[in-house]
Amino acid sequence: MIDLKLLRTLQALQQTGTLVAAADQLCLTQSALSHQLKEAESYLGAALYLRKSQPVSFSPQGQLLLDLAAQVLPLVAQAEAQLKGKSLNRIRLAVECHACFHWLMPAVKAFGLLQPDCPVEFSAEIEHNALDALLSDELDLVLTTDQRELAGCYFSALFEMELCLGVSTDHPLAQQPFVKAPQLKQDILLGYPLPLDRQDLYRYVLAPAGLEAKFRAVAQSSQILQLIAAGQGVALLPRWLMEPYRAQGLLAVLPIGEQGLFRTMYAACRQGQQEANPLRQLLEQISLHQPS
């Protein structure tokens, strides 16, 4: 029997590339996942994926089911979201960037005046897998700069922001009009407690230039800014976040390259949920209070 569980399993295997990672995403043991796939293959009379391929490759039959999953699962997610949206009485929100709180709180306050019976509940810390939590109904809204192809996930572009390098006023680069990757090979990179491959300065500046990074994790934006001013490292942050400190002469703000580095901030929710009135109103307030 072809059921939604099988379709979700194959899709997770496609997204992660390995049985171990797929089992982790689905909150199963690898043994349970393997057993589930063997049962499906026995029922269908065909192998669904190629063993010992890295990343995993799918048979024609497996690819047929993946194509079916791409069509069916978004429709199921949309129907579930629309049904839940009619009775939504809270919004569980995760933010993948602490800097967002600088402008987000006024939007949440304005939303609270419009929807006093629908509180916004923030996650306690940065979510490393917030989008997966969103799809598993642990969250209702995620603010992120990482737009990914995820079935059942809807992304709404909020605004574009320039990411600049913050350095101390006595840093050798402080008087430069802009900065390039080779000029940073000796600096300590300050960033939020996320894996290095999710640090924007590493992903978009250092790694493309073939440079390694000396990384120091820092929990809060305010701490990062203080460390920059003290000459303890450099960081890539939104220009609007650093401008008040630059105006006070506490640090220097440099564009990345002659053209600058820009990222889009997205609001992510489950497909169909974007039409639920509380979420729609919150997104409207976030757009109205976006940083300038």
Tab-separated table of C-alpha atoms in Angstrom:
chain	number	residue	atom	x	y	z
A	1	MET	CA	0.000	0.000	0.000
A	2	ILE	CA	1.266	3.458	-0.929
A	3	ASP	CA	0.616	5.734	2.046
A	4	LEU	CA	1.685	9.218	3.120
A	5	LYS	CA	4.249	7.789	5.538
A	6	LEU	CA	6.103	6.083	2.698
A	7	LEU	CA	6.015	9.227	0.565
A	8	ARG	CA	7.360	11.327	3.434
A	9	THR	CA	10.094	8.752	4.099
A	10	LEU	CA	11.276	8.757	0.485
A	11	GLN	CA	11.191	12.536	0.368
A	12	ALA	CA	13.267	12.764	3.562
A	13	LEU	CA	15.748	10.292	2.066
A	14	GLN	CA	15.995	12.433	-1.062
A	15	GLN	CA	16.473	15.649	0.938
A	16	THR	CA	19.114	14.286	3.318
A	17	GLY	CA	20.947	11.825	1.067
A	18	THR	CA	21.495	9.084	3.666
A	19	LEU	CA	19.456	6.639	5.727
A	20	VAL	CA	21.018	7.921	8.945
A	21	ALA	CA	20.117	11.565	8.243
A	22	ALA	CA	16.640	10.663	6.977
A	23	ALA	CA	15.930	8.612	10.107
A	24	ASP	CA	17.082	11.529	12.256
A	25	GLN	CA	14.826	13.950	10.375
A	26	LEU	CA	11.844	11.607	10.792
A	27	CYS	CA	12.673	10.886	14.466
A	28	LEU	CA	13.124	7.166	13.750
A	29	THR	CA	15.944	4.722	14.298
A	30	GLN	CA	17.872	3.686	11.203
A	31	SER	CA	16.682	0.124	11.786
A	32	ALA	CA	13.016	1.184	11.825
A	33	LEU	CA	13.475	3.228	8.669
A	34	SER	CA	15.186	0.351	6.852
A	35	HIS	CA	12.409	-2.028	7.937
A	36	GLN	CA	9.749	0.368	6.665
A	37	LEU	CA	11.427	0.603	3.262
A	38	LYS	CA	11.914	-3.167	3.000
A	39	GLU	CA	8.218	-3.731	3.725
A	40	ALA	CA	7.258	-1.258	1.027
A	41	GLU	CA	9.627	-2.880	-1.476
A	42	SER	CA	8.231	-6.315	-0.658
A	43	TYR	CA	4.672	-5.078	-1.191
A	44	LEU	CA	5.514	-3.295	-4.463
A	45	GLY	CA	7.835	-6.009	-5.731
A	46	ALA	CA	10.604	-3.575	-6.635
A	47	ALA	CA	13.615	-1.911	-5.081
A	48	LEU	CA	13.028	1.785	-4.358
A	49	TYR	CA	16.622	2.933	-3.949
A	50	LEU	CA	20.124	1.688	-4.690
A	51	ARG	CA	21.954	0.286	-1.687
A	52	LYS	CA	25.438	1.596	-0.875
A	53	SER	CA	25.046	4.660	-3.103
A	54	GLN	CA	26.333	7.924	-1.628
A	55	PRO	CA	24.331	10.094	-1.697
A	56	VAL	CA	21.401	7.755	-2.113
A	57	SER	CA	20.167	7.079	-5.672
A	58	PHE	CA	16.655	5.965	-6.514
A	59	SER	CA	15.377	3.265	-8.829
A	60	PRO	CA	12.818	4.190	-11.520
A	61	GLN	CA	10.097	2.939	-9.164
A	62	GLY	CA	11.455	5.041	-6.324
A	63	GLN	CA	11.629	8.107	-8.565
A	64	LEU	CA	8.000	7.521	-9.571
A	65	LEU	CA	6.984	7.637	-5.920
A	66	LEU	CA	9.112	10.752	-5.348
A	67	ASP	CA	7.280	12.486	-8.197
A	68	LEU	CA	4.012	11.447	-6.560
A	69	ALA	CA	5.213	12.789	-3.198
A	70	ALA	CA	6.083	16.147	-4.775
A	71	GLN	CA	2.490	16.431	-5.998
A	72	VAL	CA	0.581	14.966	-3.064
A	73	LEU	CA	2.403	16.113	0.082
A	74	PRO	CA	2.090	19.871	-0.583
A	75	LEU	CA	-1.656	19.416	-1.130
A	76	VAL	CA	-1.979	17.480	2.127
A	77	ALA	CA	0.071	20.097	3.991
A	78	GLN	CA	-2.032	22.875	2.503
A	79	ALA	CA	-5.299	21.189	3.547
A	80	GLU	CA	-3.984	20.585	7.074
A	81	ALA	CA	-2.765	24.172	7.356
A	82	GLN	CA	-6.072	25.604	6.189
A	83	LEU	CA	-8.000	23.452	8.650
A	84	LYS	CA	-5.714	24.416	11.533
A	85	GLY	CA	-5.660	28.040	10.449
A	86	LYS	CA	-9.345	28.437	11.158
A	87	SER	CA	-8.758	27.728	14.852
A	88	LEU	CA	-5.277	29.242	15.241
A	89	ASN	CA	-5.144	30.865	18.682
A	90	ARG	CA	-1.376	31.342	19.053
A	91	ILE	CA	1.641	31.793	16.809
A	92	ARG	CA	4.802	29.861	17.656
A	93	LEU	CA	7.675	31.825	16.179
A	94	ALA	CA	11.358	30.990	15.734
A	95	VAL	CA	13.963	33.485	14.606
A	96	GLU	CA	17.196	32.255	13.031
A	97	CYS	CA	18.965	35.565	13.582
A	98	HIS	CA	19.146	37.366	16.926
A	99	ALA	CA	19.516	40.669	15.071
A	100	CYS	CA	15.869	40.350	14.030
A	101	PHE	CA	14.692	41.181	17.534
A	102	HIS	CA	15.958	44.737	17.031
A	103	TRP	CA	12.986	45.492	14.761
A	104	LEU	CA	10.633	42.559	15.371
A	105	MET	CA	9.320	43.497	18.799
A	106	PRO	CA	7.454	46.658	17.647
A	107	ALA	CA	5.731	44.537	14.991
A	108	VAL	CA	4.714	41.944	17.607
A	109	LYS	CA	3.434	44.697	19.889
A	110	ALA	CA	1.326	46.195	17.076
A	111	PHE	CA	0.001	42.722	16.222
A	112	GLY	CA	-0.977	42.198	19.868
A	113	LEU	CA	-3.246	45.242	19.709
A	114	LEU	CA	-4.997	43.756	16.669
A	115	GLN	CA	-5.120	40.164	17.961
A	116	PRO	CA	-5.032	40.280	21.786
A	117	ASP	CA	-6.278	36.679	22.025
A	118	CYS	CA	-3.531	35.276	19.793
A	119	PRO	CA	-0.184	35.522	21.636
A	120	VAL	CA	3.147	35.205	19.833
A	121	GLU	CA	5.332	32.607	21.531
A	122	PHE	CA	9.056	32.863	20.814
A	123	SER	CA	11.391	29.890	20.830
A	124	ALA	CA	13.907	30.115	23.651
A	125	GLU	CA	16.969	30.129	21.381
A	126	ILE	CA	18.086	30.091	17.785
A	127	GLU	CA	16.634	27.045	16.010
A	128	HIS	CA	19.218	25.126	13.975
A	129	ASN	CA	16.467	23.124	12.273
A	130	ALA	CA	13.585	25.574	12.491
A	131	LEU	CA	12.167	24.749	9.057
A	132	ASP	CA	11.983	21.039	9.893
A	133	ALA	CA	10.221	21.961	13.151
A	134	LEU	CA	7.832	24.101	11.140
A	135	LEU	CA	6.871	21.210	8.868
A	136	SER	CA	6.397	18.892	11.849
A	137	ASP	CA	3.922	21.382	13.390
A	138	GLU	CA	6.196	22.420	16.259
A	139	LEU	CA	6.274	26.005	14.940
A	140	ASP	CA	3.936	28.243	12.975
A	141	LEU	CA	6.327	30.876	11.639
A	142	VAL	CA	10.076	31.100	11.020
A	143	LEU	CA	12.044	34.218	10.120
A	144	THR	CA	15.057	33.183	8.093
A	145	THR	CA	17.416	34.179	5.298
A	146	ASP	CA	17.687	30.526	4.189
A	147	GLN	CA	15.075	29.810	1.545
A	148	ARG	CA	15.057	26.123	0.694
A	149	GLU	CA	13.031	23.841	-1.545
A	150	LEU	CA	10.860	22.084	1.040
A	151	ALA	CA	7.550	20.499	0.138
A	152	GLY	CA	4.756	21.984	2.220
A	153	CYS	CA	6.740	25.102	3.162
A	154	TYR	CA	5.700	28.587	1.999
A	155	PHE	CA	8.220	31.447	1.884
A	156	SER	CA	7.239	35.094	1.793
A	157	ALA	CA	9.965	37.666	1.036
A	158	LEU	CA	9.893	40.438	3.639
A	159	PHE	CA	12.757	42.749	2.723
A	160	GLU	CA	16.323	42.854	1.459
A	161	MET	CA	19.111	43.833	3.808
A	162	GLU	CA	22.765	44.654	3.294
A	163	LEU	CA	25.251	42.648	5.316
A	164	CYS	CA	28.398	44.591	6.177
A	165	LEU	CA	31.583	43.856	8.052
A	166	GLY	CA	31.906	45.431	11.472
A	167	VAL	CA	35.459	46.147	12.626
A	168	SER	CA	36.978	48.186	15.448
A	169	THR	CA	37.867	51.800	14.686
A	170	ASP	CA	41.585	51.022	14.978
A	171	HIS	CA	41.407	47.923	12.740
A	172	PRO	CA	43.756	48.155	9.704
A	173	LEU	CA	40.698	47.999	7.416
A	174	ALA	CA	38.652	50.637	9.242
A	175	GLN	CA	39.372	53.392	6.696
A	176	GLN	CA	38.912	51.251	3.587
A	177	PRO	CA	35.902	51.928	1.279
A	178	PHE	CA	35.083	48.198	1.179
A	179	VAL	CA	36.642	44.863	2.086
A	180	LYS	CA	37.566	41.757	0.093
A	181	ALA	CA	38.004	38.183	1.307
A	182	PRO	CA	41.845	37.985	1.263
A	183	GLN	CA	41.987	40.926	3.675
A	184	LEU	CA	40.231	38.855	6.355
A	185	LYS	CA	42.379	35.725	6.486
A	186	GLN	CA	43.965	36.716	9.814
A	187	ASP	CA	40.799	37.889	11.585
A	188	ILE	CA	38.652	36.039	14.114
A	189	LEU	CA	35.098	35.649	12.852
A	190	LEU	CA	32.441	36.388	15.476
A	191	GLY	CA	29.032	34.856	14.893
A	192	TYR	CA	25.955	33.266	16.397
A	193	PRO	CA	26.205	29.670	17.697
A	194	LEU	CA	25.475	28.010	14.361
A	195	PRO	CA	27.610	25.606	12.307
A	196	LEU	CA	30.380	27.314	10.349
A	197	ASP	CA	28.783	26.446	7.007
A	198	ARG	CA	25.773	28.568	8.045
A	199	GLN	CA	27.857	31.625	8.914
A	200	ASP	CA	27.258	34.187	6.148
A	201	LEU	CA	30.783	35.615	6.257
A	202	TYR	CA	32.195	32.131	5.744
A	203	ARG	CA	29.620	30.933	3.194
A	204	TYR	CA	29.548	33.991	0.954
A	205	VAL	CA	32.963	35.582	1.442
A	206	LEU	CA	35.677	33.305	2.834
A	207	ALA	CA	34.717	29.863	1.465
A	208	PRO	CA	34.335	31.030	-2.180
A	209	ALA	CA	37.851	32.476	-1.903
A	210	GLY	CA	39.198	29.170	-0.536
A	211	LEU	CA	39.954	30.650	2.887
A	212	GLU	CA	39.580	29.019	6.288
A	213	ALA	CA	37.932	30.800	9.220
A	214	LYS	CA	38.936	31.309	12.838
A	215	PHE	CA	35.490	31.227	14.406
A	216	ARG	CA	34.231	32.271	17.831
A	217	ALA	CA	30.560	31.675	18.720
A	218	VAL	CA	28.789	34.488	20.574
A	219	ALA	CA	25.200	34.213	21.780
A	220	GLN	CA	23.850	37.768	21.458
A	221	SER	CA	24.132	40.648	18.983
A	222	SER	CA	24.994	43.089	21.768
A	223	GLN	CA	27.937	40.903	22.820
A	224	ILE	CA	29.166	40.626	19.242
A	225	LEU	CA	29.079	44.414	18.853
A	226	GLN	CA	30.990	44.913	22.097
A	227	LEU	CA	33.669	42.437	21.038
A	228	ILE	CA	34.010	44.140	17.653
A	229	ALA	CA	34.479	47.534	19.335
A	230	ALA	CA	37.104	46.008	21.645
A	231	GLY	CA	39.066	44.654	18.681
A	232	GLN	CA	38.386	41.009	19.578
A	233	GLY	CA	37.155	40.016	16.128
A	234	VAL	CA	35.056	41.017	13.145
A	235	ALA	CA	31.489	40.101	12.215
A	236	LEU	CA	29.084	40.230	9.308
A	237	LEU	CA	25.840	41.862	10.461
A	238	PRO	CA	22.986	43.880	8.955
A	239	ARG	CA	24.022	47.479	8.261
A	240	TRP	CA	20.973	48.831	10.121
A	241	LEU	CA	22.023	46.973	13.277
A	242	MET	CA	25.516	48.500	13.324
A	243	GLU	CA	24.701	52.044	12.178
A	244	PRO	CA	23.914	53.425	15.683
A	245	TYR	CA	27.277	52.135	16.935
A	246	ARG	CA	29.093	53.539	13.900
A	247	ALA	CA	27.446	56.932	14.488
A	248	GLN	CA	28.805	56.916	18.053
A	249	GLY	CA	32.309	56.199	16.766
A	250	LEU	CA	32.439	52.775	18.397
A	251	LEU	CA	33.143	50.748	15.251
A	252	ALA	CA	33.546	50.979	11.473
A	253	VAL	CA	31.095	49.471	8.969
A	254	LEU	CA	32.443	48.223	5.628
A	255	PRO	CA	30.599	46.910	2.550
A	256	ILE	CA	31.639	43.514	1.193
A	257	GLY	CA	33.243	44.164	-2.183
A	258	GLU	CA	32.400	47.072	-4.443
A	259	GLN	CA	28.818	45.861	-4.970
A	260	GLY	CA	28.029	44.948	-1.377
A	261	LEU	CA	26.456	41.736	-0.053
A	262	PHE	CA	22.668	41.554	0.201
A	263	ARG	CA	20.375	38.867	1.627
A	264	THR	CA	16.592	38.551	1.628
A	265	MET	CA	14.731	38.022	4.888
A	266	TYR	CA	11.864	35.539	4.536
A	267	ALA	CA	8.902	34.552	6.645
A	268	ALA	CA	8.286	30.810	6.351
A	269	CYS	CA	5.085	29.000	7.292
A	270	ARG	CA	3.338	25.814	6.260
A	271	GLN	CA	1.774	25.870	2.796
A	272	GLY	CA	-1.757	27.265	3.024
A	273	GLN	CA	-1.245	28.698	6.511
A	274	GLN	CA	-0.298	32.082	5.046
A	275	GLU	CA	-4.005	32.725	4.476
A	276	ALA	CA	-4.885	32.188	8.138
A	277	ASN	CA	-5.940	35.594	9.442
A	278	PRO	CA	-3.657	35.833	12.523
A	279	LEU	CA	-0.561	34.913	10.534
A	280	ARG	CA	-1.481	37.229	7.683
A	281	GLN	CA	-1.908	40.130	10.084
A	282	LEU	CA	1.408	39.421	11.800
A	283	LEU	CA	3.204	39.337	8.440
A	284	GLU	CA	1.582	42.655	7.538
A	285	GLN	CA	2.879	44.224	10.753
A	286	ILE	CA	6.351	42.781	10.191
A	287	SER	CA	6.392	44.341	6.725
A	288	LEU	CA	5.281	47.695	8.154
A	289	HIS	CA	8.007	47.649	10.828
A	290	GLN	CA	10.884	46.373	8.681
A	291	PRO	CA	14.260	48.003	9.349
A	292	SER	CA	15.222	51.006	7.267
